[in-house]
C-alpha positions as protocol buffer text, in pm:
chain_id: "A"
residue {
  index: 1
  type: UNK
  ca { x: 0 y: 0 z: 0 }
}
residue {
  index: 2
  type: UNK
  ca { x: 126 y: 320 z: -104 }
}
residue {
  index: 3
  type: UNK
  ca { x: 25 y: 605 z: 160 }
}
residue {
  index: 4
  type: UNK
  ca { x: 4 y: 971 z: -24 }
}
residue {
  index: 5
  type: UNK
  ca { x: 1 y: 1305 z: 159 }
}
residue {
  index: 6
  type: UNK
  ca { x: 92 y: 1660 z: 72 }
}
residue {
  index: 7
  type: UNK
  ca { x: 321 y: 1914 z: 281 }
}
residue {
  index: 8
  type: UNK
  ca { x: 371 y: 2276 z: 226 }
}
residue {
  index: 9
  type: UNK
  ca { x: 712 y: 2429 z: 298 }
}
residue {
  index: 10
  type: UNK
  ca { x: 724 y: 2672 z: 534 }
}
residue {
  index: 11
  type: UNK
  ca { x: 1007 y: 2957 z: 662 }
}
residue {
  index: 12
  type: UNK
  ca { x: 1135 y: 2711 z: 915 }
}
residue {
  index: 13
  type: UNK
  ca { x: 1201 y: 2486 z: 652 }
}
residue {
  index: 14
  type: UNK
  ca { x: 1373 y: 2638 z: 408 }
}
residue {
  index: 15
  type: UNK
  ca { x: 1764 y: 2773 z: 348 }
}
residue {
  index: 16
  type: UNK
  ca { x: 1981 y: 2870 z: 93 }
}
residue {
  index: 17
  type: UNK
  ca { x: 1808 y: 3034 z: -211 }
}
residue {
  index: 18
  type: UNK
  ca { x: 1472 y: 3003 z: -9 }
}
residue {
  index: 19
  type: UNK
  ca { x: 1511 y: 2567 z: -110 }
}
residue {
  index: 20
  type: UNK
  ca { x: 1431 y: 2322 z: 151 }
}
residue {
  index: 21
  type: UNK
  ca { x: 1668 y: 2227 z: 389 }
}
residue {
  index: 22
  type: UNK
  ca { x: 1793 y: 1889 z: 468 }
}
residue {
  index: 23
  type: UNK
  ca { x: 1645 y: 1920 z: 800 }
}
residue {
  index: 24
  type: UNK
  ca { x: 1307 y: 1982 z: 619 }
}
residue {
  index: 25
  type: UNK
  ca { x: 1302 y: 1708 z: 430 }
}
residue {
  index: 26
  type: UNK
  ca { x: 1382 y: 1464 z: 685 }
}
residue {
  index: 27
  type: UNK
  ca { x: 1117 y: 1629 z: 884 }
}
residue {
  index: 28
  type: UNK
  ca { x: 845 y: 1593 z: 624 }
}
residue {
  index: 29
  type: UNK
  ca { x: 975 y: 1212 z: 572 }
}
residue {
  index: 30
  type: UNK
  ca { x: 940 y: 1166 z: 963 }
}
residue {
  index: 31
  type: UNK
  ca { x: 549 y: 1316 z: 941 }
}
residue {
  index: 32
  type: UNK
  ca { x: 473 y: 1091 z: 661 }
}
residue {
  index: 33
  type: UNK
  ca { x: 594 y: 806 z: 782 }
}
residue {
  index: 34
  type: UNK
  ca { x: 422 y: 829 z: 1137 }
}
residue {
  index: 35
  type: UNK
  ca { x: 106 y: 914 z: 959 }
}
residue {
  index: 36
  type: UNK
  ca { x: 107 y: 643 z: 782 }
}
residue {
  index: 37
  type: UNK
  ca { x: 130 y: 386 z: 1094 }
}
residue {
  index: 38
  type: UNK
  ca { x: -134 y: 631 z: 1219 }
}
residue {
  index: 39
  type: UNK
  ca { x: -351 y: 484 z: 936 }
}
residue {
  index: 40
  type: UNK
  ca { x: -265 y: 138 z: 977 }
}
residue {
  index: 41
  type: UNK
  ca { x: -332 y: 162 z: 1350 }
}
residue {
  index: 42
  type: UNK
  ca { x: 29 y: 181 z: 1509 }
}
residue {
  index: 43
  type: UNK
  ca { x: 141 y: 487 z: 1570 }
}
residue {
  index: 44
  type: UNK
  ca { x: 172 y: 718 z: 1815 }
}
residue {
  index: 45
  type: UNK
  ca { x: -195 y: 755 z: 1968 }
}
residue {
  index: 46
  type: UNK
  ca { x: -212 y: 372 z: 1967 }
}
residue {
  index: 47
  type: UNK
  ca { x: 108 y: 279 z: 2167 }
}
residue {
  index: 48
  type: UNK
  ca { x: -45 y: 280 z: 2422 }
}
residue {
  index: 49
  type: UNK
  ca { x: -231 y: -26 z: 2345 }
}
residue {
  index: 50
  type: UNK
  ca { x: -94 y: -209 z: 2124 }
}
residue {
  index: 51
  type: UNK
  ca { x: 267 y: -132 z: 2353 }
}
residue {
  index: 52
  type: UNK
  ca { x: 453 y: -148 z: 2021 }
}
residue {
  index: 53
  type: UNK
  ca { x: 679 y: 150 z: 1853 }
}
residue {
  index: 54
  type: UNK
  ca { x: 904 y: 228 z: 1579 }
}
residue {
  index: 55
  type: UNK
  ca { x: 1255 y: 325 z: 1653 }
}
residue {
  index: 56
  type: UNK
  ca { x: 1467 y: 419 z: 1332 }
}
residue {
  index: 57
  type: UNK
  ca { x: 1802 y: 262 z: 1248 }
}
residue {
  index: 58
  type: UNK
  ca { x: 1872 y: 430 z: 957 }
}
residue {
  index: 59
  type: UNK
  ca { x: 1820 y: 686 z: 662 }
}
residue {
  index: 60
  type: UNK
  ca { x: 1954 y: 712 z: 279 }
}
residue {
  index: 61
  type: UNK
  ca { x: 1835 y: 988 z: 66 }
}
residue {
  index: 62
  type: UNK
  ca { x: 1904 y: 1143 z: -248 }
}
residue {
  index: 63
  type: UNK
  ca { x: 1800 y: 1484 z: -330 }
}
residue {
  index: 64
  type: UNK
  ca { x: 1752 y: 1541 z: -740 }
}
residue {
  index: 65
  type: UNK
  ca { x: 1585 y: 1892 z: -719 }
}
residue {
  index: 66
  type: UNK
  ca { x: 1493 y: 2113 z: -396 }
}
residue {
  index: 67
  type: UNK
  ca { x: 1177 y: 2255 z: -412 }
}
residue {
  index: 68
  type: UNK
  ca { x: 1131 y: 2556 z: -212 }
}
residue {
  index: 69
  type: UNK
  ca { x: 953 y: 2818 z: 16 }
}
residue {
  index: 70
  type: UNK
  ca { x: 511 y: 2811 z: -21 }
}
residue {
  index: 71
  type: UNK
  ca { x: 534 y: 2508 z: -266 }
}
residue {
  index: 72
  type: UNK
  ca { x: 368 y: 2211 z: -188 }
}
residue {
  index: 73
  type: UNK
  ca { x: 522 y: 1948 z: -198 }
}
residue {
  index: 74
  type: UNK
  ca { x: 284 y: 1537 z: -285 }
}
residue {
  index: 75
  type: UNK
  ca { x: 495 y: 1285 z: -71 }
}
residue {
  index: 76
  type: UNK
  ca { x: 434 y: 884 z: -114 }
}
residue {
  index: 77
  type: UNK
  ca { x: 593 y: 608 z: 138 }
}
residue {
  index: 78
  type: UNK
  ca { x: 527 y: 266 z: 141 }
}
residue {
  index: 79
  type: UNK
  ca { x: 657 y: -61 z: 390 }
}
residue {
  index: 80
  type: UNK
  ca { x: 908 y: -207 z: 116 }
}
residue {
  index: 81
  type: UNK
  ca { x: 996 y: -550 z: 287 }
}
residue {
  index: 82
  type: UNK
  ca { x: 924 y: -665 z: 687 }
}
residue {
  index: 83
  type: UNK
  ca { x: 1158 y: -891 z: 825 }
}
residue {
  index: 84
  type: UNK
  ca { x: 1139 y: -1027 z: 1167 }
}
residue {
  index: 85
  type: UNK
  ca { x: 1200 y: -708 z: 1347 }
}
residue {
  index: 86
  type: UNK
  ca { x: 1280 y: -482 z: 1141 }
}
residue {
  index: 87
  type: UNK
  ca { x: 1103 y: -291 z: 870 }
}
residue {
  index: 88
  type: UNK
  ca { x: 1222 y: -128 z: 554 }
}
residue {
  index: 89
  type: UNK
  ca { x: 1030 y: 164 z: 413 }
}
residue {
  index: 90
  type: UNK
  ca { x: 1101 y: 411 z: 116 }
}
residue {
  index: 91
  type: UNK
  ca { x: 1020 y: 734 z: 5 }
}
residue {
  index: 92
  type: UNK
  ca { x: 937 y: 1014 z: -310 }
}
residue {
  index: 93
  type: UNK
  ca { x: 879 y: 1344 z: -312 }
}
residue {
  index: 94
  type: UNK
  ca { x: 749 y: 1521 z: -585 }
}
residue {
  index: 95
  type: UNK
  ca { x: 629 y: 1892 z: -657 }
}
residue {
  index: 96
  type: UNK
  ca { x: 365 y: 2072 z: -786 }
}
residue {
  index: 97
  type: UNK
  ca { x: 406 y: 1995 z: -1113 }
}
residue {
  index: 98
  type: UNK
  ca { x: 514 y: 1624 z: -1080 }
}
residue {
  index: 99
  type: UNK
  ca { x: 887 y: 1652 z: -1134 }
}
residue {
  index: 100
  type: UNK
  ca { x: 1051 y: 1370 z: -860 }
}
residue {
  index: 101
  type: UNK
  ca { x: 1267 y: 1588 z: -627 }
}
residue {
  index: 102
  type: UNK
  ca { x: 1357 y: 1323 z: -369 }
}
residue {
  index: 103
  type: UNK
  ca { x: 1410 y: 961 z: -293 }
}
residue {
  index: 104
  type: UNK
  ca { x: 1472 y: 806 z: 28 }
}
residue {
  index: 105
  type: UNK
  ca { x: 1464 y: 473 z: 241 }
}
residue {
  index: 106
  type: UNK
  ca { x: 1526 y: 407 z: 584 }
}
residue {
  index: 107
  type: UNK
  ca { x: 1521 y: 92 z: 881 }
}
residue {
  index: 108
  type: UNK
  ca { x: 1309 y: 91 z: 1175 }
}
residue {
  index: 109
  type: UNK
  ca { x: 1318 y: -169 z: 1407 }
}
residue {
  index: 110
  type: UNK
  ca { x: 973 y: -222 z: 1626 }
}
residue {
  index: 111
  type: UNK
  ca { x: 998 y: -229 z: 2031 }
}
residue {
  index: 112
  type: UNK
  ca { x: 789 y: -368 z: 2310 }
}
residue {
  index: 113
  type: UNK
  ca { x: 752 y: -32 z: 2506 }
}
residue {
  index: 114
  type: UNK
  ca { x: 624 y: -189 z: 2827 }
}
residue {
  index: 115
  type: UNK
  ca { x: 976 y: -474 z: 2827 }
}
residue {
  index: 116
  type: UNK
  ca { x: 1171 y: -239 z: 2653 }
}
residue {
  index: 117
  type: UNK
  ca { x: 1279 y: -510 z: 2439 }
}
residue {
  index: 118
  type: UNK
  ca { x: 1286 y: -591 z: 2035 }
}
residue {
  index: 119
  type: UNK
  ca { x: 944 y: -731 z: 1932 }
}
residue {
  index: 120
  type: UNK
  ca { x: 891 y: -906 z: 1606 }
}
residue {
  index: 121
  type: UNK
  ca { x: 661 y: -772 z: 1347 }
}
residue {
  index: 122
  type: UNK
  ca { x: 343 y: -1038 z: 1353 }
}
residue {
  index: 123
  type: UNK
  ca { x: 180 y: -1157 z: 1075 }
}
residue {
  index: 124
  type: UNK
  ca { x: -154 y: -951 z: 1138 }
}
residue {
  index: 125
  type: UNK
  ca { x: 45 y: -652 z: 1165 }
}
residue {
  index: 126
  type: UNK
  ca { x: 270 y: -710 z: 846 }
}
residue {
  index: 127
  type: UNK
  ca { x: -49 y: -736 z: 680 }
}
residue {
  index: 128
  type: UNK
  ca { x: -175 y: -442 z: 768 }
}
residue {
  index: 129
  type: UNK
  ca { x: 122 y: -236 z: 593 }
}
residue {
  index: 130
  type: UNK
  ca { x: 76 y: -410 z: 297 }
}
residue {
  index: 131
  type: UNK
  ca { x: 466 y: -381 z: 143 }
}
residue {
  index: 132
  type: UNK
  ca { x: 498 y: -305 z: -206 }
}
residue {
  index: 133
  type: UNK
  ca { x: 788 y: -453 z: -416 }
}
residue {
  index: 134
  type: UNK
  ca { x: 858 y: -118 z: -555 }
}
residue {
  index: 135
  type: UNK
  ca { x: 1222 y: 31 z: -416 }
}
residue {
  index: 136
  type: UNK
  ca { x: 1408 y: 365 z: -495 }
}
residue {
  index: 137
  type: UNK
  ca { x: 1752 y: 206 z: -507 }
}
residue {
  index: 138
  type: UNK
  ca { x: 1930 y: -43 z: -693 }
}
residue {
  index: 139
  type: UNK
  ca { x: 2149 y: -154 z: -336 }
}
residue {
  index: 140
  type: UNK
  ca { x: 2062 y: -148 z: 4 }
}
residue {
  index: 141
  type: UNK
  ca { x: 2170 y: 73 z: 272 }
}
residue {
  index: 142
  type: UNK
  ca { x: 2519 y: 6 z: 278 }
}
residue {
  index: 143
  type: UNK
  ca { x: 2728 y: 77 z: 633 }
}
residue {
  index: 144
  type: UNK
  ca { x: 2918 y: 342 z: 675 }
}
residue {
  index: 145
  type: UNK
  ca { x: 3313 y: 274 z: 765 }
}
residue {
  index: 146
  type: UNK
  ca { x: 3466 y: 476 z: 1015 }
}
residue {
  index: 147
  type: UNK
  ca { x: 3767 y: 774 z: 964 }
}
residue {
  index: 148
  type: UNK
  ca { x: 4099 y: 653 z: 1171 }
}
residue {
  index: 149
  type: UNK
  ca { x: 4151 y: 994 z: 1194 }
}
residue {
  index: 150
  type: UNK
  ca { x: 3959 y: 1359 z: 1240 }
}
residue {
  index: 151
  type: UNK
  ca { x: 3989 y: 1688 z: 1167 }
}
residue {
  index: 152
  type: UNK
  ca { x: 3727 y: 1886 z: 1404 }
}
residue {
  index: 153
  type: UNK
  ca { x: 3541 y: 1812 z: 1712 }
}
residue {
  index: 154
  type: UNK
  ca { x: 3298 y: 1945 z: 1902 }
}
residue {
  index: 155
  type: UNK
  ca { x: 3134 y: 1852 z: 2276 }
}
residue {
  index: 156
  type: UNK
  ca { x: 2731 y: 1917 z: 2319 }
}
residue {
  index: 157
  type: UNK
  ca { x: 2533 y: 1847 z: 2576 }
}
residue {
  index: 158
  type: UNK
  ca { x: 2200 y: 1786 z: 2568 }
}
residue {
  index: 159
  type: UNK
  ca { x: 1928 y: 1965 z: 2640 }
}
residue {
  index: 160
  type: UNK
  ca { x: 1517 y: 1974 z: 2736 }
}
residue {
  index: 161
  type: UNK
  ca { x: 1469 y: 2114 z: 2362 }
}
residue {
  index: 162
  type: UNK
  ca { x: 1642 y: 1799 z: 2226 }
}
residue {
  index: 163
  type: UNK
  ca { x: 1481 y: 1531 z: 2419 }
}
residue {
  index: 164
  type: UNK
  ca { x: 1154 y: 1371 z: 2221 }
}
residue {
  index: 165
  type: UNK
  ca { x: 810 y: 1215 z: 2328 }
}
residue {
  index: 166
  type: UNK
  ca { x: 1001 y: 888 z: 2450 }
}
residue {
  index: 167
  type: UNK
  ca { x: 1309 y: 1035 z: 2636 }
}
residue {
  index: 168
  type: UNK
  ca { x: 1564 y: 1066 z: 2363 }
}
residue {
  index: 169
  type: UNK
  ca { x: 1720 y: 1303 z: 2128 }
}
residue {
  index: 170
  type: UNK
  ca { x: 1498 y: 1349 z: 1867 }
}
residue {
  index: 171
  type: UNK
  ca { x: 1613 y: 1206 z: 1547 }
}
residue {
  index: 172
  type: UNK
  ca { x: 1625 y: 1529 z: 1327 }
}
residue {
  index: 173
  type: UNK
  ca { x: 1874 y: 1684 z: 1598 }
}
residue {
  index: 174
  type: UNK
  ca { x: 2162 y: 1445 z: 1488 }
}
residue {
  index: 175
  type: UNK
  ca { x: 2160 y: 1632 z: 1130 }
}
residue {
  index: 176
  type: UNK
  ca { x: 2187 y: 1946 z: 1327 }
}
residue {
  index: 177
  type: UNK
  ca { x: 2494 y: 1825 z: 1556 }
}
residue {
  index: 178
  type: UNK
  ca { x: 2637 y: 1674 z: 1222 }
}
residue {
  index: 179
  type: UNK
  ca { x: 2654 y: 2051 z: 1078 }
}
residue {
  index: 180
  type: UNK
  ca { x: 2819 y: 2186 z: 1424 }
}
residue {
  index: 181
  type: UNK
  ca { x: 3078 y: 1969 z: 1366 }
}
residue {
  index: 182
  type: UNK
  ca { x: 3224 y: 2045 z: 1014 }
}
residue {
  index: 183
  type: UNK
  ca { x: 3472 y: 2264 z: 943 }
}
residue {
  index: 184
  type: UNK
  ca { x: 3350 y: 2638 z: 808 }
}
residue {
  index: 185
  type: UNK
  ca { x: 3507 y: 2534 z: 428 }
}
residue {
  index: 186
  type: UNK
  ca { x: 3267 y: 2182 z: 471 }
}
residue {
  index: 187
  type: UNK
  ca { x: 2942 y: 2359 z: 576 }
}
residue {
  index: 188
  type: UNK
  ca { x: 2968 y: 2634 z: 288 }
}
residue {
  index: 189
  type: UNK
  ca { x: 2965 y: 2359 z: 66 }
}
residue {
  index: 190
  type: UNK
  ca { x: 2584 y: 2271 z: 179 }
}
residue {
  index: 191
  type: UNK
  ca { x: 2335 y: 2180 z: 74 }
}
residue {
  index: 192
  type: UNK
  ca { x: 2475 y: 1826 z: 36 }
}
residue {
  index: 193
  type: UNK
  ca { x: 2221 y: 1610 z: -195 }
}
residue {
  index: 194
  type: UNK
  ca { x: 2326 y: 1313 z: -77 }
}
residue {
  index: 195
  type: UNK
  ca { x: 2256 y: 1232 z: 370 }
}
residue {
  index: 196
  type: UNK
  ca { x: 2302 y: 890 z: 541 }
}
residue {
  index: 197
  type: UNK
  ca { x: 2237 y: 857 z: 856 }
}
residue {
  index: 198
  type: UNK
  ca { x: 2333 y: 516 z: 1120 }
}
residue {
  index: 199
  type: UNK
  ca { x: 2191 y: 567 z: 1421 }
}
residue {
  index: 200
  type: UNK
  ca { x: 2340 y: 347 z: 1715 }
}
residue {
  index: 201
  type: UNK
  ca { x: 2294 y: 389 z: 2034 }
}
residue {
  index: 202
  type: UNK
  ca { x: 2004 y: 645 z: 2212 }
}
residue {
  index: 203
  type: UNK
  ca { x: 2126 y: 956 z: 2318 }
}
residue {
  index: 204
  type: UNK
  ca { x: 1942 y: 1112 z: 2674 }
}
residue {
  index: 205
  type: UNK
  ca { x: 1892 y: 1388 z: 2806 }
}
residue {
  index: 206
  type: UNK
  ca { x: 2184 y: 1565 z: 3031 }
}
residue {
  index: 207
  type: UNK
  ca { x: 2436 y: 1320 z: 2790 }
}
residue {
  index: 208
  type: UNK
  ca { x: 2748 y: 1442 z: 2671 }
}
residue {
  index: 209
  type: UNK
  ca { x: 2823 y: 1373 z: 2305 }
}
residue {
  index: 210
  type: UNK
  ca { x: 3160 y: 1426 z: 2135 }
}
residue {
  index: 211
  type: UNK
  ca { x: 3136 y: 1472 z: 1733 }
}
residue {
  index: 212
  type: UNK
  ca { x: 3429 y: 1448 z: 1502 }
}
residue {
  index: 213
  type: UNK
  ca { x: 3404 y: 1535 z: 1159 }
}
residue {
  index: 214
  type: UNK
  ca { x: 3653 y: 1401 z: 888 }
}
residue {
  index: 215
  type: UNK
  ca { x: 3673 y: 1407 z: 494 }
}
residue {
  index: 216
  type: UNK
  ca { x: 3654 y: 1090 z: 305 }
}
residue {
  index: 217
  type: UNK
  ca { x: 3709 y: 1176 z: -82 }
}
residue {
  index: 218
  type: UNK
  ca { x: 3429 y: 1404 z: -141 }
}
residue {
  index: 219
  type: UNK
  ca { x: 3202 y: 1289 z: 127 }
}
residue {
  index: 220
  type: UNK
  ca { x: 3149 y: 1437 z: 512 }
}
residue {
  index: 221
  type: UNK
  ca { x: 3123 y: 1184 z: 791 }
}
residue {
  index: 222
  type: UNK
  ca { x: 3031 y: 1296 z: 1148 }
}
residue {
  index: 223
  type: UNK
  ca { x: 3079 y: 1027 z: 1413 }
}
residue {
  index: 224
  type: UNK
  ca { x: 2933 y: 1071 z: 1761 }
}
residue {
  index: 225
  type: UNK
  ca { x: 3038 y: 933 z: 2054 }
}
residue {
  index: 226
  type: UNK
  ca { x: 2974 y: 937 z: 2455 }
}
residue {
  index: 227
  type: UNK
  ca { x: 3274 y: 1158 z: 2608 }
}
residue {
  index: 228
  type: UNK
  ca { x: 3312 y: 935 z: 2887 }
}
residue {
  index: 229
  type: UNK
  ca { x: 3233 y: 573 z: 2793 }
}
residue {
  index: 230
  type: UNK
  ca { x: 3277 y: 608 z: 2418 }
}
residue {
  index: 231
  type: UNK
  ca { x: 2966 y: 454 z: 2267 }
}
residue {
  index: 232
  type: UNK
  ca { x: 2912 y: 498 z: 1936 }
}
residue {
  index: 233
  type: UNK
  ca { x: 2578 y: 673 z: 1905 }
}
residue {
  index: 234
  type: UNK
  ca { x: 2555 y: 785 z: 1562 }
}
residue {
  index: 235
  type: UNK
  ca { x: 2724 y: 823 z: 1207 }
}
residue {
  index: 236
  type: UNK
  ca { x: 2630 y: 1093 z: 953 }
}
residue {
  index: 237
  type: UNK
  ca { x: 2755 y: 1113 z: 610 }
}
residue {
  index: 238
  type: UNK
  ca { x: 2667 y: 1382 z: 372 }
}
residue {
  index: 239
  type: UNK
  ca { x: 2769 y: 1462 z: 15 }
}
């Protein structure tokens, strides 16, 4: 089942040349993507219930055109392929007059809120999403390999503003920390077209995260770590 909804871009979103940002995209990709286990009868209102949520692993996407400020923007998602515990689910953007601006996929892995534990996708609910066949790459989302060495740093802390509905930082913050940390000759280079993003481990609120940026070829990677116990928490790539 394909789910379809439109978004209209507003100031917040928006950055260079009045285009959307990175950040806005992600965010609209986020919306859809909750809205659609809305629809199906797991999201966020029903958790309570059904005790089951999404946490995401993972995001690819590839920007071909940015559409910008007061356009609206017709964005389609779909479950691509369930297994076990994990789900796979991809993504196109299009605007107003039909010309495909994005494509993106992404890995979520579904929890047992009241164990805290993994919880495998049952049949009833896998038939629910109804995954299409249909995917917006050739290859799957490939790891990302870690620099041996770095060229920038920076600590953060988090903060209240950070933290989301379920106690950690909120997914779209990552991107911003990943743009703290590049150099000033890296982040006039942006928009980058191409974001991947490996989340790890959960970051919380009062944590104290240390990102290093490096340059691999012509690609950015971000790697964030605890200060003190040195967990990996997250990898961002963008190019």
């Amino acid at each position: 089942m394909i789910y379809q909804e439109k978004f209209k871009i507003g100031l917040k979103d928006v950055g260079k040349n009045d285009e959307i940002t990175n950040k806005g995209i992600l965010e609209a990709l986020e919306n859809i993507a909750a809205y659609h286990s809305d629809s199906v009868g797991y999201g966020i209102n029903t958790t309570k219930y059904t005790h089951l949520a999404w946490i995401l692993l993972d995001w690819k996407v590839k920007v071909i055109k940015r559409p910008k400020y007061g356009q609206v923007m017709d964005i389609k998602t779909w479950s691509r392929n369930i297994v076990k515990c994990y789900a796979y689910r991809d993504f196109e953007i299009y605007d107003e007059k039909g010309t495909l601006c994005v494509i993106a996929t992404s890995k979520w892995l579904l929890i047992d809120t009241s164990r805290g534990r993994i919880a495998k996708v049952e049949d009833e609910m896998a038939k629910k999403y109804d995954s299409e066949s249909k995917s917006v790459f050739e290859e799957e989302i490939e790891k990302i390999d870690l620099p041996k060495t770095f060229e920038n740093s920076i600590l953060y802390q988090t903060r209240r503003k950070d933290i989301d509905i379920i106690g950690h930082m909120h997914n779209l913050y990552y991107l911003d920390l990943a743009y703290e940390a590049l150099t000033q000759e890296a982040y006039e280079k942006r928009p980058f077209d191409n974001i991947r993003i490996m989340y790890k481990k959960e970051i919380k609120l009062g944590d104290t995260v240390f990102c290093k940026y490096a340059k691999n070829g012509n690609k950015n990677v971000v790697v964030i770590e605890g200060q003190d116990t040195n967990v990996l928490h997250a990898v961002i790539e963008l190019a």
